[in-house]
CSV table of C-alpha atoms in Angstrom, one decimal:
chain,number,residue,atom,x,y,z
A,1,MET,CA,-26.4,-1.5,21.2
A,2,ARG,CA,-25.2,1.5,19.3
A,3,ALA,CA,-22.4,3.8,20.4
A,4,LYS,CA,-23.9,7.0,21.6
A,5,ARG,CA,-22.3,10.2,20.3
A,6,THR,CA,-23.7,12.4,23.0
A,7,VAL,CA,-21.4,11.3,25.8
A,8,SER,CA,-18.2,13.2,26.3
A,9,LEU,CA,-16.3,10.0,27.1
A,10,ALA,CA,-17.0,6.4,27.0
A,11,PHE,CA,-14.3,3.7,27.3
A,12,GLY,CA,-14.9,0.0,27.1
A,13,PHE,CA,-13.7,-3.2,25.6
A,14,VAL,CA,-15.2,-4.8,22.5
A,15,LEU,CA,-17.0,-7.9,23.2
A,16,ALA,CA,-17.4,-7.9,20.9
A,17,ALA,CA,8.6,-9.4,-15.1
A,18,SER,CA,11.1,-8.0,-13.3
A,19,VAL,CA,11.3,-4.2,-13.6
A,20,PHE,CA,13.6,-2.2,-11.5
A,21,VAL,CA,11.8,-0.1,-9.0
A,22,PRO,CA,13.7,2.2,-6.6
A,23,THR,CA,13.4,1.1,-3.0
A,24,ALA,CA,12.6,4.6,-1.7
A,25,GLN,CA,10.8,7.5,-3.3
A,26,ALA,CA,10.2,11.1,-2.4
A,27,ALA,CA,7.6,13.4,-3.7
A,28,PRO,CA,7.6,17.2,-3.9
A,29,ASN,CA,4.5,17.3,-1.8
A,30,GLY,CA,6.5,16.2,1.3
A,31,SER,CA,5.8,12.5,1.3
A,32,SER,CA,8.2,9.6,1.0
A,33,ALA,CA,7.8,5.9,0.3
A,34,SER,CA,9.7,2.6,0.4
A,35,LEU,CA,8.9,-0.8,-1.0
A,36,ALA,CA,8.1,-3.2,1.9
A,37,ARG,CA,11.0,-5.5,2.8
A,38,THR,CA,11.8,-8.5,5.0
A,39,SER,CA,14.4,-8.6,7.8
A,40,ASP,CA,17.0,-9.8,5.3
A,41,ASN,CA,16.3,-6.7,3.2
A,42,LYS,CA,14.6,-8.6,0.4
A,43,ILE,CA,11.4,-7.2,-1.3
A,44,GLN,CA,8.6,-8.6,0.8
A,45,THR,CA,6.2,-11.2,-0.7
A,46,ALA,CA,2.9,-12.3,0.8
A,47,ALA,CA,4.4,-15.8,1.3
A,48,ALA,CA,7.4,-14.4,3.1
A,49,ALA,CA,5.3,-12.3,5.4
A,50,GLU,CA,3.0,-15.2,6.2
A,51,ALA,CA,5.9,-17.4,7.0
A,52,TYR,CA,7.6,-14.9,9.2
A,53,TRP,CA,4.6,-14.1,11.4
A,54,THR,CA,4.1,-17.3,13.3
A,55,PRO,CA,1.7,-17.3,16.2
A,56,GLU,CA,4.7,-17.3,18.5
A,57,ARG,CA,6.2,-14.2,16.9
A,58,MET,CA,2.8,-12.4,17.0
A,59,ALA,CA,2.4,-13.2,20.7
A,60,GLY,CA,5.9,-12.0,21.5
A,61,ALA,CA,5.6,-8.6,19.6
A,62,ILE,CA,5.7,-5.6,21.8
A,63,PRO,CA,3.9,-2.2,21.6
A,64,ALA,CA,5.5,0.4,19.5
A,65,GLU,CA,6.3,3.7,21.2
A,66,GLY,CA,4.9,7.0,19.9
A,67,PRO,CA,6.9,10.2,19.7
A,68,ALA,CA,7.8,12.1,22.9
A,69,THR,CA,5.3,14.7,24.2
A,70,VAL,CA,6.1,18.2,22.9
A,71,LYS,CA,5.7,21.1,25.2
A,72,ALA,CA,2.4,22.9,24.6
A,73,LYS,CA,2.5,26.0,22.4
A,74,SER,CA,0.0,28.0,20.4
A,75,ALA,CA,-1.4,25.9,17.5
A,76,PRO,CA,-1.7,27.2,14.0
A,77,GLN,CA,-5.3,28.0,13.2
A,78,PRO,CA,-7.0,25.4,11.0
A,79,SER,CA,-6.9,26.5,7.4
A,80,GLY,CA,-8.0,25.2,4.1
A,81,ARG,CA,-11.4,23.9,2.9
A,82,ALA,CA,-12.8,20.9,4.7
A,83,GLY,CA,-12.5,17.8,2.5
A,84,SER,CA,-14.1,14.4,2.7
A,85,ILE,CA,-13.7,11.0,0.9
A,86,GLU,CA,-16.6,8.6,1.2
A,87,GLY,CA,-16.1,5.1,2.6
A,88,VAL,CA,-16.9,1.9,0.7
A,89,ALA,CA,-18.6,-1.2,1.8
A,90,PRO,CA,-17.0,-4.6,1.1
A,91,SER,CA,-17.9,-6.2,-2.2
A,92,VAL,CA,-16.4,-9.7,-1.7
A,93,LYS,CA,-18.2,-12.2,0.5
A,94,VAL,CA,-15.9,-14.0,2.9
A,95,LYS,CA,-16.5,-17.7,3.2
A,96,THR,CA,-17.9,-18.8,6.5
A,97,GLU,CA,-15.1,-21.3,7.1
A,98,GLN,CA,-12.6,-18.5,6.5
A,99,ALA,CA,-14.2,-16.4,9.2
A,100,GLN,CA,-13.5,-19.1,11.8
A,101,GLY,CA,-16.9,-18.7,13.4
A,102,ILE,CA,-16.0,-15.3,14.8
A,103,GLY,CA,-19.0,-13.0,15.0
A,104,THR,CA,-18.8,-9.2,15.3
A,105,MET,CA,-18.8,-7.9,18.8
A,106,LEU,CA,-20.1,-4.6,20.1
A,107,ASN,CA,-18.5,-1.6,18.3
A,108,GLU,CA,-15.9,-3.8,16.7
A,109,SER,CA,-14.9,-3.0,13.1
A,110,GLN,CA,-13.6,-5.3,10.4
A,111,THR,CA,-11.9,-2.4,8.8
A,112,VAL,CA,-9.6,-2.0,11.9
A,113,GLY,CA,-6.9,-4.4,12.6
A,114,LYS,CA,-3.6,-5.2,14.3
A,115,VAL,CA,-0.3,-4.4,12.7
A,116,PHE,CA,2.9,-6.4,13.1
A,117,PHE,CA,6.3,-5.4,12.0
A,118,THR,CA,10.1,-5.5,12.8
A,119,ASN,CA,12.2,-2.5,13.5
A,120,PRO,CA,15.5,-3.0,11.7
A,121,ALA,CA,17.2,-0.6,14.2
A,122,ASN,CA,17.1,-3.3,16.9
A,123,GLY,CA,15.6,-6.4,15.3
A,124,LEU,CA,12.6,-6.4,17.7
A,125,ASN,CA,9.0,-7.2,16.7
A,126,TYR,CA,6.3,-4.6,17.4
A,127,VAL,CA,2.6,-4.1,17.2
A,128,CYS,CA,0.5,-1.1,16.2
A,129,SER,CA,-3.1,-0.6,15.0
A,130,ALA,CA,-4.4,0.6,11.6
A,131,ALA,CA,-7.6,0.9,9.5
A,132,THR,CA,-8.4,0.6,5.8
A,133,VAL,CA,-9.3,3.8,4.0
A,134,SER,CA,-11.4,4.0,0.8
A,135,SER,CA,-9.6,4.7,-2.5
A,136,ALA,CA,-10.2,3.9,-6.2
A,137,LYS,CA,-7.7,1.0,-6.1
A,138,ARG,CA,-9.0,-0.3,-2.7
A,139,LYS,CA,-5.5,-1.1,-1.3
A,140,LEU,CA,-4.7,1.6,1.3
A,141,VAL,CA,-4.4,1.2,5.1
A,142,GLN,CA,-4.0,4.3,7.4
A,143,THR,CA,-1.8,4.2,10.5
A,144,ALA,CA,0.7,6.3,12.4
A,145,GLY,CA,4.0,7.4,10.9
A,146,HIS,CA,6.0,5.8,13.7
A,147,CYS,CA,4.4,2.5,12.8
A,148,VAL,CA,6.0,2.5,9.3
A,149,HIS,CA,9.3,4.5,9.9
A,150,GLY,CA,11.5,5.1,12.9
A,151,GLY,CA,11.6,8.9,12.4
A,152,ALA,CA,14.8,11.0,12.6
A,153,GLY,CA,17.8,8.7,12.3
A,154,GLY,CA,15.5,5.6,11.9
A,155,GLN,CA,14.6,3.3,9.1
A,156,TRP,CA,11.6,1.9,7.3
A,157,MET,CA,10.0,-1.0,9.2
A,158,SER,CA,10.2,-4.5,7.8
A,159,ASN,CA,8.0,-7.6,7.8
A,160,TRP,CA,4.9,-5.3,7.8
A,161,VAL,CA,1.5,-7.0,7.9
A,162,PHE,CA,-2.1,-6.0,8.8
A,163,VAL,CA,-4.6,-8.4,10.3
A,164,PRO,CA,-8.2,-7.0,10.1
A,165,ARG,CA,-10.4,-7.7,13.1
A,166,TYR,CA,-7.7,-9.7,14.8
A,167,ARG,CA,-8.9,-11.3,18.1
A,168,ASN,CA,-7.1,-13.7,20.5
A,169,GLY,CA,-4.8,-14.9,17.7
A,170,ALA,CA,-7.6,-15.5,15.2
A,171,ARG,CA,-7.3,-13.9,11.7
A,172,PRO,CA,-10.8,-14.0,10.3
A,173,PHE,CA,-9.9,-12.1,7.2
A,174,GLY,CA,-6.4,-13.3,6.7
A,175,THR,CA,-2.9,-11.7,7.0
A,176,TRP,CA,-2.3,-9.0,4.5
A,177,SER,CA,1.3,-8.1,3.5
A,178,ALA,CA,2.5,-4.6,2.7
A,179,TYR,CA,3.6,-3.7,-0.8
A,180,GLN,CA,4.8,-0.2,-0.1
A,181,LEU,CA,5.1,2.1,3.0
A,182,THR,CA,4.6,5.8,2.9
A,183,SER,CA,4.9,8.7,5.4
A,184,ARG,CA,5.5,12.4,5.6
A,185,THR,CA,9.1,13.5,5.1
A,186,ALA,CA,8.7,15.8,8.2
A,187,TRP,CA,8.1,12.7,10.3
A,188,ILE,CA,11.0,10.7,8.6
A,189,ASN,CA,13.5,13.5,8.9
A,190,SER,CA,12.7,15.2,12.2
A,191,SER,CA,10.1,13.0,14.1
A,192,ASN,CA,7.7,15.9,13.9
A,193,SER,CA,4.7,14.6,15.8
A,194,ASP,CA,2.4,17.0,13.9
A,195,GLU,CA,3.2,14.8,10.9
A,196,ASP,CA,3.0,11.3,12.6
A,197,MET,CA,1.0,9.9,9.6
A,198,GLY,CA,1.5,6.7,7.6
A,199,ILE,CA,-0.4,5.1,4.7
A,200,VAL,CA,0.5,1.6,3.6
A,201,ILE,CA,-0.3,0.1,0.2
A,202,MET,CA,-1.3,-3.6,0.7
A,203,GLN,CA,-0.7,-6.5,-1.6
A,204,THR,CA,-3.7,-8.4,-2.8
A,205,LEU,CA,-4.7,-11.6,-1.0
A,206,GLY,CA,-6.5,-14.4,-2.9
A,207,GLY,CA,-6.7,-12.0,-5.8
A,208,ASN,CA,-8.7,-9.5,-3.8
A,209,SER,CA,-7.9,-6.0,-2.7
A,210,ILE,CA,-8.3,-5.4,1.0
A,211,ALA,CA,-11.1,-2.7,0.9
A,212,ASN,CA,-13.1,-5.0,-1.3
A,213,VAL,CA,-13.0,-7.7,1.4
A,214,VAL,CA,-13.5,-5.7,4.6
A,215,GLY,CA,-14.6,-2.3,3.3
A,216,GLY,CA,-12.8,1.0,3.5
A,217,ASN,CA,-13.3,4.0,5.8
A,218,GLY,CA,-13.8,7.5,4.5
A,219,LEU,CA,-11.2,10.2,5.1
A,220,ARG,CA,-11.7,13.8,6.4
A,221,TRP,CA,-9.3,16.8,6.7
A,222,ASN,CA,-9.6,20.4,7.7
A,223,TRP,CA,-12.6,19.7,9.9
A,224,GLY,CA,-11.4,21.7,12.9
A,225,TYR,CA,-10.0,20.7,16.3
A,226,SER,CA,-13.3,19.9,18.0
A,227,VAL,CA,-15.1,16.9,16.5
A,228,ALA,CA,-16.9,13.8,18.0
A,229,VAL,CA,-14.9,10.7,17.4
A,230,THR,CA,-14.8,7.0,18.2
A,231,ILE,CA,-11.2,5.7,18.6
A,232,LEU,CA,-10.5,2.1,17.9
A,233,GLY,CA,-7.3,0.1,18.4
A,234,TYR,CA,-5.4,-2.7,20.0
A,235,PRO,CA,-3.8,-1.5,23.3
A,236,ALA,CA,-1.2,-4.0,24.3
A,237,GLY,CA,0.5,-2.3,27.3
A,238,PRO,CA,-0.8,-3.1,30.8
A,239,PRO,CA,-3.5,-3.6,31.8
A,240,PHE,CA,-4.4,-4.6,28.2
A,241,THR,CA,-3.2,-7.6,26.3
A,242,GLY,CA,-3.4,-6.5,22.7
A,243,GLU,CA,-5.8,-9.4,21.9
A,244,LEU,CA,-9.0,-7.4,21.7
A,245,GLN,CA,-10.2,-4.3,19.8
A,246,TYR,CA,-11.0,-1.6,22.3
A,247,PHE,CA,-12.7,1.8,21.9
A,248,CYS,CA,-12.9,5.3,23.4
A,249,GLN,CA,-15.4,7.9,22.5
A,250,GLY,CA,-15.6,11.7,23.0
A,251,THR,CA,-15.0,15.1,21.6
A,252,THR,CA,-11.5,16.3,20.6
A,253,TRP,CA,-9.8,19.6,21.3
A,254,ASN,CA,-6.4,21.1,20.4
A,255,GLY,CA,-3.8,19.5,22.7
A,256,HIS,CA,-0.6,21.1,21.6
A,257,ALA,CA,1.0,22.3,18.4
A,258,GLN,CA,-1.0,21.1,15.4
A,259,GLN,CA,-2.5,18.1,17.1
A,260,VAL,CA,-5.9,17.0,18.5
A,261,ARG,CA,-6.4,15.5,21.9
A,262,ALA,CA,-9.0,13.1,23.4
A,263,TRP,CA,-9.8,11.4,26.6
A,264,CYS,CA,-8.7,7.9,26.1
A,265,ASN,CA,-6.6,5.5,28.3
A,266,MET,CA,-5.6,3.0,25.7
A,267,THR,CA,-1.9,2.1,26.0
A,268,GLY,CA,0.9,1.2,23.6
A,269,GLY,CA,-0.2,-0.9,20.7
A,270,SER,CA,-3.1,1.4,19.9
A,271,SER,CA,-0.7,3.6,17.9
A,272,GLY,CA,-2.1,4.1,14.4
A,273,GLY,CA,-5.7,3.3,15.5
A,274,PRO,CA,-8.2,5.5,13.7
A,275,TRP,CA,-10.1,8.4,15.2
A,276,LEU,CA,-13.4,8.0,13.3
A,277,GLN,CA,-16.1,10.6,12.8
A,278,GLU,CA,-19.7,9.3,12.4
A,279,TYR,CA,-18.7,5.7,13.2
A,280,ASN,CA,-21.4,3.2,12.4
A,281,ASP,CA,-21.0,0.0,14.4
A,282,ALA,CA,-23.6,-1.6,12.1
A,283,ASN,CA,-21.2,-1.6,9.1
A,284,GLY,CA,-17.9,-0.9,10.8
A,285,LEU,CA,-17.3,2.3,8.8
A,286,GLY,CA,-16.6,5.9,9.7
A,287,TYR,CA,-14.4,8.8,8.5
A,288,ILE,CA,-10.8,8.8,9.7
A,289,ASN,CA,-10.0,12.2,11.1
A,290,SER,CA,-6.7,11.4,12.9
A,291,VAL,CA,-4.8,8.4,14.3
A,292,VAL,CA,-3.4,7.6,17.7
A,293,SER,CA,0.1,9.1,17.9
A,294,HIS,CA,1.3,9.3,21.5
A,295,ARG,CA,0.4,9.5,25.1
A,296,HIS,CA,0.1,12.9,26.8
A,297,ASN,CA,1.4,13.6,30.3
A,298,ASP,CA,-2.1,12.7,31.6
A,299,PRO,CA,-2.4,8.9,31.2
A,300,SER,CA,-6.1,9.3,30.5
A,301,GLN,CA,-5.4,11.4,27.4
A,302,MET,CA,-3.9,10.8,24.0
A,303,ASP,CA,-2.9,12.9,21.0
A,304,GLY,CA,-3.1,12.5,17.2
A,305,PRO,CA,-2.0,14.6,14.3
A,306,TYR,CA,-4.5,17.2,13.1
A,307,PHE,CA,-5.6,16.1,9.6
A,308,ASP,CA,-5.1,19.0,7.2
A,309,ASN,CA,-4.0,19.2,3.6
A,310,ASP,CA,-0.9,17.2,4.5
A,311,ILE,CA,-2.9,14.0,5.0
A,312,LYS,CA,-4.7,14.5,1.7
A,313,SER,CA,-1.2,14.9,0.0
A,314,LEU,CA,0.0,11.7,1.6
A,315,TYR,CA,-3.2,9.9,0.6
A,316,ASP,CA,-2.9,11.1,-3.1
A,317,PHE,CA,0.8,10.1,-3.1
A,318,ALA,CA,0.1,6.6,-1.8
A,319,GLU,CA,-2.8,6.1,-4.2
A,320,SER,CA,-0.5,7.2,-7.1
A,321,LEU,CA,2.0,4.5,-6.1
A,322,SER,CA,-0.7,1.8,-5.7
A,323,PRO,CA,-0.6,-0.8,-8.6
């Protein structure tokens, strides 16, 4: 079955050398970055990330909380020319034994995965969602800002990994370790939910870049507040378990401030999950037009940052840092 774009809302589950480098960087375009680190504040290696995230720690990780709801106010009118970056199909064939016999289920995407990280502020392990995004270097993953940094008064998250198409503990495409975390300085300094955006540069795995293995979604900005989207993520708060990829579908509208809103009752853990235009469940690709940010007062609705020129600036910044 194909997801129908004509319905206003559908919700369901998927059956589906050592050179000194500064640890944090800021750019004049309003984005900041930090090298990925472990809990003991060492530069994170793929081996260290793999060793830390045992099945027990993954099972015990809790949903990350999005920013608090902001009182509704008039939104700035969308401005700027609409922009788009095309997605890319995978170019590396995954060995069948590596895929652990897991077939793709209805609407499930191999570009979307579960995120695991530690918040240094309290030492607890958390989960979010994320999706790959196409770029020349093929190493970028899009998520929410609060999934990479704690916001005002917070810190950069540690032990950050991404598991594409995670399902019931299985990791069919492996566990990918972060190389560098980036977000908007407006999120980092003031927890501005309009800027709740994060992009992570991933390390290679087995000599391959992540988008070459699972593909990379396109990216769109300045497309207006009303667009048809498919939202994918890993809700982990009740009644969900965080073990399956779920979806919502519908048309967005301006919720408050410079944010889009959609009908979707996914819970915590779906933070950072992509809002995809023109999602194609045959190849698992679409155009990321926002990400899950926070729950609105109505538990059947959620908000995401409106993607304008700021997301393109963050994207360009992350790509410039990617090795």
